[in-house]
Coordinates of C-alpha atoms in Angstrom, one line a residue:
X127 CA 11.6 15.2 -29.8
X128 CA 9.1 13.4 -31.2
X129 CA 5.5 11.8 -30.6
X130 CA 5.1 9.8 -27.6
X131 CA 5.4 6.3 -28.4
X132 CA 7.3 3.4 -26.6
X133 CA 10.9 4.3 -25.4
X134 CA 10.4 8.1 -26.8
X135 CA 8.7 9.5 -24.0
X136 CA 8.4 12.8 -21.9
X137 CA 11.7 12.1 -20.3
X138 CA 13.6 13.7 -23.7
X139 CA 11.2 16.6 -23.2
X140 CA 12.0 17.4 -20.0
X141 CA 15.9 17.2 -21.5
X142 CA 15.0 19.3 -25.0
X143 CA 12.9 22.0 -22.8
X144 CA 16.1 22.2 -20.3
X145 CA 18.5 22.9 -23.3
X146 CA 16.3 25.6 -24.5
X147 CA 15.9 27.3 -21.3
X148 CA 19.8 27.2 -20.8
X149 CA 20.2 28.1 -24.3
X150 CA 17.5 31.5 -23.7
X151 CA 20.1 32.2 -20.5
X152 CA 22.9 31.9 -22.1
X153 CA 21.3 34.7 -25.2
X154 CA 20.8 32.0 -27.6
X155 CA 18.3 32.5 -30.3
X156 CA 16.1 29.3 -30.3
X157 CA 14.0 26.9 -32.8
X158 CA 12.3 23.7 -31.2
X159 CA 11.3 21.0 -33.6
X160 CA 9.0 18.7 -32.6
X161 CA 5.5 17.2 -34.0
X162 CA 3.8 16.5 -30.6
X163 CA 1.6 19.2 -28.9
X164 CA 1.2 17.4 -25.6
X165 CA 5.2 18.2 -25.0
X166 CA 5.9 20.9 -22.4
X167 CA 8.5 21.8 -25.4
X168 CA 6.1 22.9 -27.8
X169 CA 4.8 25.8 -25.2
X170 CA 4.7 28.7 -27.1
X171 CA 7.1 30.7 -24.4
X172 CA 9.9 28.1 -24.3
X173 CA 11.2 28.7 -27.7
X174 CA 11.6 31.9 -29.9
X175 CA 10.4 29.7 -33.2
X176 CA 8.4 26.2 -32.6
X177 CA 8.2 23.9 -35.6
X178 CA 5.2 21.3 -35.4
X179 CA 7.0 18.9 -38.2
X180 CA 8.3 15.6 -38.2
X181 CA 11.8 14.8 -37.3
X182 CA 13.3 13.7 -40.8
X183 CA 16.3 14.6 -42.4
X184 CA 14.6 16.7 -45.0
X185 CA 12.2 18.8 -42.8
X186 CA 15.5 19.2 -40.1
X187 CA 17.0 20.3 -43.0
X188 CA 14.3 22.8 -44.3
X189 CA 14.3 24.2 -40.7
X190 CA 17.9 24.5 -40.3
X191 CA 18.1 26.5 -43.8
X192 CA 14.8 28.7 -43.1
X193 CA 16.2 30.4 -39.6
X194 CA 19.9 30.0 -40.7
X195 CA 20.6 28.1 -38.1
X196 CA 24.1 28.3 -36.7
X197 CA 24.3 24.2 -34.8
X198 CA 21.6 22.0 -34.0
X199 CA 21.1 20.1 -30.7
X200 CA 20.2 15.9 -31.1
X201 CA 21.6 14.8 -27.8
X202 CA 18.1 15.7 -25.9
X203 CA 15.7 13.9 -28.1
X204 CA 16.0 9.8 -27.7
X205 CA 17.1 8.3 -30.2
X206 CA 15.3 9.1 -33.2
X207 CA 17.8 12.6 -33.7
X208 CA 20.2 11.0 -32.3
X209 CA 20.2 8.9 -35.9
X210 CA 20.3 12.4 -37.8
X211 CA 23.7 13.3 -36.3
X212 CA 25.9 12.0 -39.2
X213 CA 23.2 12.5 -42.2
X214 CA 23.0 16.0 -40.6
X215 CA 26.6 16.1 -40.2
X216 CA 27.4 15.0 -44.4
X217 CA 25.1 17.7 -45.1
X218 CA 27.0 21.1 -43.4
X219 CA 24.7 20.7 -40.3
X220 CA 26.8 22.3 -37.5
X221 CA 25.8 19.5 -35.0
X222 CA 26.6 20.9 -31.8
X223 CA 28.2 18.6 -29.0
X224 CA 30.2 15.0 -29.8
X225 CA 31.4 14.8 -33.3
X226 CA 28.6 12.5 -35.1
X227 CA 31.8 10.2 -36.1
X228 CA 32.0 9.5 -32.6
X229 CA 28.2 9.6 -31.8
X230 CA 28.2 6.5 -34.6
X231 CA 31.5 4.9 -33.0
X232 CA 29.5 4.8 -30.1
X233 CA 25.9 3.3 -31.6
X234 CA 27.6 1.1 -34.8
X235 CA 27.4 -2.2 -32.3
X236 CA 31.1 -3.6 -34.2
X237 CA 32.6 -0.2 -34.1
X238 CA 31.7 0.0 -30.0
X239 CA 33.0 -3.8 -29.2
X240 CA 36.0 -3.1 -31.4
X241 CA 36.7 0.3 -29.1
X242 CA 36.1 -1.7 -25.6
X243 CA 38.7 -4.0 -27.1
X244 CA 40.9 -1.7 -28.0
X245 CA 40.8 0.4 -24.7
X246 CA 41.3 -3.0 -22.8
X247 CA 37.3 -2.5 -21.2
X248 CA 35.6 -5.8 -20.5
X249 CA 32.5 -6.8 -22.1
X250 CA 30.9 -9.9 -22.9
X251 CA 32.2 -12.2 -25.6
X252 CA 30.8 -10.4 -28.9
X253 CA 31.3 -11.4 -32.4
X254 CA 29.9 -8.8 -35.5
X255 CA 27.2 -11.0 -37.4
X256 CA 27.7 -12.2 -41.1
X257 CA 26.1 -15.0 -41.5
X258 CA 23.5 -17.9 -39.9
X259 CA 26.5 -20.8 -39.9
X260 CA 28.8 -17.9 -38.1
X261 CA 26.4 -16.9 -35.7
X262 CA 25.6 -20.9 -34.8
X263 CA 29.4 -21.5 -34.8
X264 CA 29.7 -18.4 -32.3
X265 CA 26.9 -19.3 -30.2
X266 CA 27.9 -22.9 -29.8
X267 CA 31.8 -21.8 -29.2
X268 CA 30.1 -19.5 -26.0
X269 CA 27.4 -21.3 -25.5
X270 CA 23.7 -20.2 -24.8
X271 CA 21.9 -18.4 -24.0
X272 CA 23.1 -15.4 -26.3
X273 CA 21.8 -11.9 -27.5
X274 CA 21.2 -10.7 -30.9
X275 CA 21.7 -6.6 -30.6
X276 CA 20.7 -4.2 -34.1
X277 CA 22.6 -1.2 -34.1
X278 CA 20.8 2.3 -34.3
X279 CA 17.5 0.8 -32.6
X280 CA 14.6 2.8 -29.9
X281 CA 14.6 0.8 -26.9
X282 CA 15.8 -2.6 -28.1
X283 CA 13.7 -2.7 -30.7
X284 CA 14.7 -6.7 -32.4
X285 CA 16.9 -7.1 -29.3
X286 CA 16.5 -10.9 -28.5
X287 CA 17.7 -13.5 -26.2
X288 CA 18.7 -16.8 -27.7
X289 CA 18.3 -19.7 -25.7
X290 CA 18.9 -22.4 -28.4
X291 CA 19.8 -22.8 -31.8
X292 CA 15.8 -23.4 -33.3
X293 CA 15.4 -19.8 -32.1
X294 CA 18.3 -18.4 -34.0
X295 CA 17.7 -17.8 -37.3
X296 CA 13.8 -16.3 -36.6
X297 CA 15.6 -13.5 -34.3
X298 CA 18.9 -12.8 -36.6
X299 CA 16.7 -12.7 -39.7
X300 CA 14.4 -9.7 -37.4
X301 CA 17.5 -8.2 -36.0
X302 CA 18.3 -7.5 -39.8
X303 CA 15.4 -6.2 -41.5
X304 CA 14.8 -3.8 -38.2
X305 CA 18.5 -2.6 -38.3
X306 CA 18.5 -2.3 -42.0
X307 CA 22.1 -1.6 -43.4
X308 CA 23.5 -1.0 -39.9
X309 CA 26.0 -3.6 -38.2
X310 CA 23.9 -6.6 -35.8
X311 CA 26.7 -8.2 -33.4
X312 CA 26.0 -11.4 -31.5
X313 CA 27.1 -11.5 -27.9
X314 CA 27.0 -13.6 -24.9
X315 CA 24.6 -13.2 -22.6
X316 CA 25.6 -12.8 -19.0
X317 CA 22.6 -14.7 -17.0
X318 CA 22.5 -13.6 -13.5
X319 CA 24.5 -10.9 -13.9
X320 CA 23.7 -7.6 -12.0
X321 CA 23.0 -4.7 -14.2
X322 CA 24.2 -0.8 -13.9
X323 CA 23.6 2.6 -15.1
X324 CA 25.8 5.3 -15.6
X325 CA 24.3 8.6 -16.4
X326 CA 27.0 11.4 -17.4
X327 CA 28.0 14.7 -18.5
X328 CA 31.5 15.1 -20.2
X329 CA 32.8 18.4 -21.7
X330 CA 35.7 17.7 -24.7
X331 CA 36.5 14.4 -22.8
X332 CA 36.2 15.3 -19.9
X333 CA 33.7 14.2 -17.4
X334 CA 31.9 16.8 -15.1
X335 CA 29.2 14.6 -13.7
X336 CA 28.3 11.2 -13.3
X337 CA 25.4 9.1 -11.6
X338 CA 25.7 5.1 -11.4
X339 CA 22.8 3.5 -10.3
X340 CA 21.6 0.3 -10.3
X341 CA 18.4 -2.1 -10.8
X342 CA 16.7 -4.0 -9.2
X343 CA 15.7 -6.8 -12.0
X344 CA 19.1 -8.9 -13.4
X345 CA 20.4 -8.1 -16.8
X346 CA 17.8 -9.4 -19.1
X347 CA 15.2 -6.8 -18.6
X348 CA 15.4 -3.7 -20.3
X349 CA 16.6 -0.7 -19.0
X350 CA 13.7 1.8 -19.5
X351 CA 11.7 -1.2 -18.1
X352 CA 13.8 -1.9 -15.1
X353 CA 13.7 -0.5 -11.4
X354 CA 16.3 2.0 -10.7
X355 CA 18.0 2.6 -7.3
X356 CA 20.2 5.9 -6.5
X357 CA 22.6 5.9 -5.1
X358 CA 23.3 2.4 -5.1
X359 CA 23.3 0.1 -2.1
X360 CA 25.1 -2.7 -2.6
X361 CA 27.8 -1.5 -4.9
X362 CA 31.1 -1.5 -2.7
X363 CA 33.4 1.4 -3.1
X364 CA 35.8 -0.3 -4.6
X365 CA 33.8 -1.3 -7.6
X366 CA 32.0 2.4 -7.6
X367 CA 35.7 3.3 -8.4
X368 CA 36.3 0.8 -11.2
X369 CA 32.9 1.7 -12.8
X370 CA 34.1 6.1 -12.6
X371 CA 37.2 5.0 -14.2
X372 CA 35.4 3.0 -16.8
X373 CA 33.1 6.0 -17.8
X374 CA 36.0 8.7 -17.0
X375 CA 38.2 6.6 -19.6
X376 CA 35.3 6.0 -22.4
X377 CA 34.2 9.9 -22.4
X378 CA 37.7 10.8 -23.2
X379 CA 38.3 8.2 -25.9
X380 CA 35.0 9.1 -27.9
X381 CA 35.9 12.8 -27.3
X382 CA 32.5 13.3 -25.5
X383 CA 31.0 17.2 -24.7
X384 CA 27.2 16.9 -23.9
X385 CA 25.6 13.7 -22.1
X386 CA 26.5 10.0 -22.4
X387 CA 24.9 7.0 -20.8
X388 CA 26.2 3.6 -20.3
X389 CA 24.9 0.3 -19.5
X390 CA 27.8 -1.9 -17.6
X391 CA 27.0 -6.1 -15.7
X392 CA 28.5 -6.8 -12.7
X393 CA 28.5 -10.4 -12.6
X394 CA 29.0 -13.0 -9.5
X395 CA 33.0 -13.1 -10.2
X396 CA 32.8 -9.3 -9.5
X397 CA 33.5 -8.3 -13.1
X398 CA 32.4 -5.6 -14.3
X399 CA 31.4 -5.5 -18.8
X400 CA 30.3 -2.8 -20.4
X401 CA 27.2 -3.5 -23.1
X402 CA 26.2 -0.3 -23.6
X403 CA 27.1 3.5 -24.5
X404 CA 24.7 6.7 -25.7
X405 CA 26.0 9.7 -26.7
X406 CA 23.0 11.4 -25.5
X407 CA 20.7 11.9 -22.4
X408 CA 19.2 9.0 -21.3
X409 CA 15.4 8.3 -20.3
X410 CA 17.3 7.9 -16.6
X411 CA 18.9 11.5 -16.6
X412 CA 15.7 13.1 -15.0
X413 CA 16.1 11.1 -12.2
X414 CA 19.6 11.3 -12.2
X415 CA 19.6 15.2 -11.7
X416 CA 17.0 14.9 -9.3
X417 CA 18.2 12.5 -6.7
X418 CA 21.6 13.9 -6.9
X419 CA 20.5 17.6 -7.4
X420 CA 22.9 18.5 -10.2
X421 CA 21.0 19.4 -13.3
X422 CA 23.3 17.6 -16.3
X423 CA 21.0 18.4 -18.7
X424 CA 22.1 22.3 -17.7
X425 CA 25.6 21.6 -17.6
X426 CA 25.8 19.4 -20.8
X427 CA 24.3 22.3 -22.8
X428 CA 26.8 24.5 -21.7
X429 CA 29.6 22.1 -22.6
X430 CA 28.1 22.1 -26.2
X431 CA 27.9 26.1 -26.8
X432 CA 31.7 26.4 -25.4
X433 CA 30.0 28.3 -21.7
X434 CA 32.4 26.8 -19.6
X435 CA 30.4 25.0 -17.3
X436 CA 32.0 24.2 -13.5
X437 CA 32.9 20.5 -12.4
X438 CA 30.2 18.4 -10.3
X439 CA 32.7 15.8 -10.1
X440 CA 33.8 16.2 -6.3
X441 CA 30.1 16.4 -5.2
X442 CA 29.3 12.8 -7.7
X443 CA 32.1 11.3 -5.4
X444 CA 29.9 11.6 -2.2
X445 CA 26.5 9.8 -4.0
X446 CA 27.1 6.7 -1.5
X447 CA 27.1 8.6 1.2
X448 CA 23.5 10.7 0.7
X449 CA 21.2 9.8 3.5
X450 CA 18.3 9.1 1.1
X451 CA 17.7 6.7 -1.8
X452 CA 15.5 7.4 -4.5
X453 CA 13.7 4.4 -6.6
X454 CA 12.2 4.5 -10.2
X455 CA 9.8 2.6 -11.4
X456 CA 8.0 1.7 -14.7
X457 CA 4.4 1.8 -15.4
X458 CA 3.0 0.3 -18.3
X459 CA -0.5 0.1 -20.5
X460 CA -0.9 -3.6 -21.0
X461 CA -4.7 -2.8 -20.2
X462 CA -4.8 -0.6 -23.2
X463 CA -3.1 -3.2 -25.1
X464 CA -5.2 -6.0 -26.0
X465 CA -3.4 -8.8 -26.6
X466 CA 0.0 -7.7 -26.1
X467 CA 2.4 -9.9 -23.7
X468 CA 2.8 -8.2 -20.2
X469 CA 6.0 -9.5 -19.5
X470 CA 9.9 -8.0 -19.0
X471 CA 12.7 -8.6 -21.6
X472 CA 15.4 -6.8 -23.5
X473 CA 12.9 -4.7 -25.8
X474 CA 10.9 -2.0 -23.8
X475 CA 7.5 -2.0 -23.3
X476 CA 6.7 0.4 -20.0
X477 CA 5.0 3.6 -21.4
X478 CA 5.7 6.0 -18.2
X479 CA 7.2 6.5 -14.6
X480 CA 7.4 7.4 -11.3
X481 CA 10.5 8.2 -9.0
X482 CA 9.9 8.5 -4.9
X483 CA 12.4 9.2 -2.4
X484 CA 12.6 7.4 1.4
X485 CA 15.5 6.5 4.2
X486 CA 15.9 3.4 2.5
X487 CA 15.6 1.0 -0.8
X488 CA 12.8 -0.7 -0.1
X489 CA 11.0 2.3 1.8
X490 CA 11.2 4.5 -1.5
X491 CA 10.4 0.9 -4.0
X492 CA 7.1 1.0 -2.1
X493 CA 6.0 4.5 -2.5
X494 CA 7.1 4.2 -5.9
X495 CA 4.9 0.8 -6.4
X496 CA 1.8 2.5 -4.9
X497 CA 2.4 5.5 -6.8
X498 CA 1.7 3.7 -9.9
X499 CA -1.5 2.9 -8.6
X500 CA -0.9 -0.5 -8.6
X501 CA -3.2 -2.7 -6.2
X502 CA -1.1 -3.2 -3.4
X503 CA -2.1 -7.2 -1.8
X504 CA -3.4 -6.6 2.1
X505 CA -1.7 -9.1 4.7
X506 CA -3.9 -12.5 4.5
X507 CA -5.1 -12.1 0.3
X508 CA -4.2 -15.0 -1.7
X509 CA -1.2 -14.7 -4.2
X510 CA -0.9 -17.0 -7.0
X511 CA 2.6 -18.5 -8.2
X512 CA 4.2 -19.8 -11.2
X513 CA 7.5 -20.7 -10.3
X514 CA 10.9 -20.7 -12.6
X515 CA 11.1 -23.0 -15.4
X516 CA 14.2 -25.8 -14.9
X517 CA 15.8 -24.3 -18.0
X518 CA 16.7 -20.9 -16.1
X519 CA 18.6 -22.9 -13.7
X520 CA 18.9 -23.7 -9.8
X521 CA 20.2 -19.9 -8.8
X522 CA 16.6 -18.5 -10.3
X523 CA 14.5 -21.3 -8.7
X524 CA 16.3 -20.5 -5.0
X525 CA 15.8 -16.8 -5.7
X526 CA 11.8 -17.3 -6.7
X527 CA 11.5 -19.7 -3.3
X528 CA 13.1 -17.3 -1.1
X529 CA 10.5 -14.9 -2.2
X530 CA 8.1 -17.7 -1.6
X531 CA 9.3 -17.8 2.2
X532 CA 9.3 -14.3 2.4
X533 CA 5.5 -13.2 1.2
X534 CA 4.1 -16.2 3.8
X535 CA 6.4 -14.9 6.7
X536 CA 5.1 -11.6 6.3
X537 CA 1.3 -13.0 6.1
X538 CA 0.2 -13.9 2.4
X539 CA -1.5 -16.8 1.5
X540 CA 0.2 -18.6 -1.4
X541 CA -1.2 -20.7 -4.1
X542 CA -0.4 -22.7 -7.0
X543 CA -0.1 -25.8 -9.4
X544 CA 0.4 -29.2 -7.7
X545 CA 4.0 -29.3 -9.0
X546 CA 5.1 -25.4 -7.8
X547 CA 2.9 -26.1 -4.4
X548 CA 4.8 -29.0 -3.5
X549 CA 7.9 -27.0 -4.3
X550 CA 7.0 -24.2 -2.3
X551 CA 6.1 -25.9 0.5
X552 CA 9.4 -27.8 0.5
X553 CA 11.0 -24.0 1.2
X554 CA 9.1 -23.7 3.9
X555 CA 6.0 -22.0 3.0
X556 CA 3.3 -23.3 4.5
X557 CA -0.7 -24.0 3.4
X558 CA -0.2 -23.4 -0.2
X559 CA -3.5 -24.0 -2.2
X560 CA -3.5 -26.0 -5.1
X561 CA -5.4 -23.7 -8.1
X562 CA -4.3 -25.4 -11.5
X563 CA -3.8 -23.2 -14.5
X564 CA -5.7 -25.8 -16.6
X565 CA -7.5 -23.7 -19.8
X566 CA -9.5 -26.3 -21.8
X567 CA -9.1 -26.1 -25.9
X568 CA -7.1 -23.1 -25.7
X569 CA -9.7 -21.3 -23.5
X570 CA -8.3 -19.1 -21.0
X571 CA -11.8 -18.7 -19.3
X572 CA -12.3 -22.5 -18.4
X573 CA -8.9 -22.3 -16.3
X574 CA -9.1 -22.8 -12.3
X575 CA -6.6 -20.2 -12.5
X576 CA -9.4 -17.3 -14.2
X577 CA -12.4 -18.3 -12.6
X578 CA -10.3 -17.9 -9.0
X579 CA -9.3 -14.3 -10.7
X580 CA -12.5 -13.3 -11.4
X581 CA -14.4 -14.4 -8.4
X582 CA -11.5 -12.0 -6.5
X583 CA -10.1 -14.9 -4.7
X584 CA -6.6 -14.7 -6.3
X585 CA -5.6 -11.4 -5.8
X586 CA -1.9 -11.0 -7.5
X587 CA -0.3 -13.0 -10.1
X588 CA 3.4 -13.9 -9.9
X589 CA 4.5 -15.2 -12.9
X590 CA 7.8 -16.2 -12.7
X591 CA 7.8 -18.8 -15.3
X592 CA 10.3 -17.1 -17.8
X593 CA 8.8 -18.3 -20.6
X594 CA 6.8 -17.5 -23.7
X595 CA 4.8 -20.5 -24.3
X596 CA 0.9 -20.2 -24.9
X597 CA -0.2 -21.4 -21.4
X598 CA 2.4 -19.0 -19.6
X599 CA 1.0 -15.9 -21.6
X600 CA -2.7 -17.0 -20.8
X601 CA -2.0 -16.7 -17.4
X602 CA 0.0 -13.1 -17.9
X603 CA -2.5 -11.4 -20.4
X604 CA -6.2 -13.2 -18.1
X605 CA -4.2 -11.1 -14.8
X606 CA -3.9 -8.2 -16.5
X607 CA -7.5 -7.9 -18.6
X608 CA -9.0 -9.3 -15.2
X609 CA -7.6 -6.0 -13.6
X610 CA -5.5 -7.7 -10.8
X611 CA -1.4 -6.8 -10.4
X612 CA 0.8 -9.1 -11.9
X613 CA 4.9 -9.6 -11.0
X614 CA 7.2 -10.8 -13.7
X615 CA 10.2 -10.8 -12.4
X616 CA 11.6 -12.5 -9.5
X617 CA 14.0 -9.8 -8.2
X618 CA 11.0 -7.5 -7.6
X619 CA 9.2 -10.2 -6.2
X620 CA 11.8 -10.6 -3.9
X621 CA 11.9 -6.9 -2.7
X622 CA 8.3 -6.4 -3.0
X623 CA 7.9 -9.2 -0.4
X624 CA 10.7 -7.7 2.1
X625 CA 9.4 -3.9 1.6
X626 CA 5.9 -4.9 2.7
X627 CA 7.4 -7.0 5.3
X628 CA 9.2 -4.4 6.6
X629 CA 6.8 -1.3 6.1
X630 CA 2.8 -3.2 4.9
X631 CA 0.9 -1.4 2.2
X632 CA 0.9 2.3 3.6
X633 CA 4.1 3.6 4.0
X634 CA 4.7 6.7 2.9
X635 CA 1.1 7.3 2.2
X636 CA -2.3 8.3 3.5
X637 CA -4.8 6.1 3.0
X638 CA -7.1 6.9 0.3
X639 CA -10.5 8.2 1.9
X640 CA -9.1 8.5 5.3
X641 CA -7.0 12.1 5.2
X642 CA -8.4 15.1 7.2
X643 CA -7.5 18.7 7.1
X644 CA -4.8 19.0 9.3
X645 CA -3.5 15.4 9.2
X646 CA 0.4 14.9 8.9
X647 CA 1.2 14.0 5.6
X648 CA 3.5 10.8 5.5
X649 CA 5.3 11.8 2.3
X650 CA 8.2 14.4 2.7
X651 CA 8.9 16.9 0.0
X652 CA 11.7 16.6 -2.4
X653 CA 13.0 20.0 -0.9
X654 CA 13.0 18.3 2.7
X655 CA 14.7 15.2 1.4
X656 CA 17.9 17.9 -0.4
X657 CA 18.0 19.6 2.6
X658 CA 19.0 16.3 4.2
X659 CA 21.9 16.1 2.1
X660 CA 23.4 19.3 3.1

């Protein structure tokens, strides 16, 4: 595993202390490596030998050679054993699982694209990077916006979009010196397309369990940042069949046994492209193997030691049909942060999670929200706006306004600049208060904006600006260290708005201060909700 840090996070431990447990049934001797104490895998009764040393090819090595180890297990851990397969591999390393040649087929960016093409898989337009005149030539030839992707990376890291050609050559010169000797490969970037996971188990090639799910931000917004919904609503069974075929097809090309996870758009011409595969567990598969109640991690580490694990395929197929939907969240540390931008992109910033189950999308988003402790606004508080910048284009603007229209239907008070007031009110909103974002020789405190924050008039901050100019941060980071909620993205501002619509700010939950022995609980167990299902 590894020490906690952004995009290697207690997710891989629940994974790594899943294999061992499954190894210990199986009468596997076992050795857990791993440098962090605060890991449930580092108990001192989940393996027969713990290691507290870093995970570098040397120590691995040292370990391996000191117990006599007889295969070693890097799908569980993120990615940071993940790029110790094929060193591991060149060194007599029995790696269990995938071949690491195909575990690097998989994460070489050029070697993946080349596969896709060669498998007749869509994906978007993609060219392997060689040089600044190529990438311009590319990037022109596809036009922008476009994204720069390192190979071998944790969570993005140096993953950029490129919205014009004076941004290109700060991002491809970062993309290289964080992706080192590895390939970078330039691709287009599919704006407004919706963005879906696959989370999977596949045993020589063969899959044996699969969850899609989908989120609830566009493609843009990483996906250990991103909201994900299971089973997925508003995929159509048609295309949930195009997307099993896709991951049914890739698994048995790459020669997969253990987990694989894969990232695929679905864009407004109802194509489906494939960005993305790891051949490993996935932050995701948690949640995965709880809302479906198939534990992959269980069945991928019985795929690996030969153990013949059965086929969860037939009860996959009937996902759609569950009478439940469970939600996942992020939650970040931006407080903690000083400084740092709180805003969404293709590098991951969120530090944790929380899943919660309901009857419906929006029901379970909501409990998930509040579960965060995030400050939910009360009907009649005053919401401040920035709206989408022109460059994002028409479809963003009539997305952030029908947010606009929703969140005063359902009772909030809106405010704004004079510009995005006049905009909003043009939608249909009505009232909305002119507050000016106006910070005087780069002084965040002298803005209208801060001194309504910190009198407690404004109550949440949507910043939907979509960009990463000075003024735009100022009015991110001033939410944030002022302690109030603050929405990015304008999909969750969207649903946000329609869940507390539908349900106000206490579904699913008693009201802190007011529960009494012997009140009914709002919140049903996770065993109720499976017994649903049945």
């Amino acid at each position: 595993c590894g020490t906690y840090r952004i995009g290697s996070s207690v997710e891989f431990d629940y994974g790594s202390v899943l294999c061992l447990r499954t190894l210990i049934a199986e009468g596997k001797k076992t050795v857990m490596i791993n440098c962090n104490p605060e890991t449930v895998s580092t108990d001192f009764d989940e393996s027969h030998r713990l290691y507290f040393e870093e995970l570098s090819l040397e120590r691995v090595l040292d370990v391996y050679e000191m117990e006599g180890g007889t295969g070693c297990v890097v799908s569980f851990g993120g990615q940071i054993p993940q790029n110790l397969a094929l060193p591991l591999k060149k060194l007599g390393v029995n790696v269990l699982g995938t071949d690491p040649e195909k575990i690097d087929q998989a994460e070489d960016r050029n070697r993946h694209s080349a596969m896709l093409d060669e498998l007749g898989i869509d994906q978007p337009a993609w060219s392997n990077l060689t040089g600044l005149e190529e990438a311009k030539t590319f990037a022109n030839k596809v036009g922008y916006p476009v994204l720069v992707r390192p190979s071998y990376v944790l969570s993005g890291a140096a993953m950029n979009v490129v919205r014009s050609e004076s941004e290109l050559k700060g991002f491809l010169d970062l993309a290289v010196e964080v992706s080192d000797d590895a390939p970078v490969v330039i691709s287009k970037f599919m704006e407004g397309a919706e963005e879906i996971d696959i989370d999977a188990v596949a045993d020589k090639g063969v899959v044996i369990a699969f969850a899609i799910s989908e989120h609830i931000e566009q493609g843009g917004v990483h996906s250990g940042d991103a909201s994900l919904v299971l089973p997925a609503p508003n995929i159509k069974p048609e295309t949930f069949a195009r997307l099993k075929d896709i991951v049914f097809r890739i698994a048995k090309k790459l020669e997969i046994t253990g987990p694989l996870n894969m990232q695929v758009l679905h864009t407004a011409a109802d194509e489906l492209k494939v960005i993305e595969t790891n051949v490993r567990a996935s932050r995701s598969m948690p949640f995965s193997s709880k809302v479906l109640d198939i534990d992959f991690t269980n069945l991928a580490t019985r795929a690996m030691i030969n153990a013949s694990p059965p086929s969860a395929v037939e009860q996959c197929d009937k996902q759609q049909k569950l009478p439940f939907v469970g939600v996942k969240v992020p939650q970040f540390s931006f407080k903690r942060l000083p400084g740092a931008d709180p805003s969404l992109g293709v590098e991951m910033s969120s530090t944790g999670e929380v899943a919660c189950f309901h009857q419906n999308m929006h029901g379970a988003y909501l409990r998930a929200l509040q579960s965060t402790y995030m400050k939910m606004p009360k009907v009649g508080d005053l919401l401040y706006v920035m709206l989408p910048e022109v460059r994002l284009g028409p479809l963003r603007m009539e997305k952030a306004l029908k947010a606009m229209v929703i969140w005063d239907r359902a009772g909030y008070k809106l405010a704004a600049g004079a510009a995005d007031a006049k905009t909003i009110e043009a939608a249909g909103a009505k009232g909305v208060k002119v507050i000016e974002h106006n910070p005087k020789d780069d002084d965040r405190l002298t803005s209208d904006l801060t001194i309504a924050i910190r009198a407690n008039e404004v109550k949440m901050v949507m910043e939907l600006s979509g960009s990463r100019e000075e003024n735009f941060y100022m009015a991110r980071r001033v939410t944030i260290d002022f302690d109030k909620p603050l929405i990015t993205n304008i999909e969750q501002a969207v649903v946000m708005a329609e869940a507390l619509e539908m349900y106000g700010t206490t579904e699913g939950v008693v009201p802190r201060g007011t529960f009494q022995e012997g009140d009914i609980p709002e919140v049903e167990t996770y065993q109720e909700f499976m017994d649903m299902a049945k």
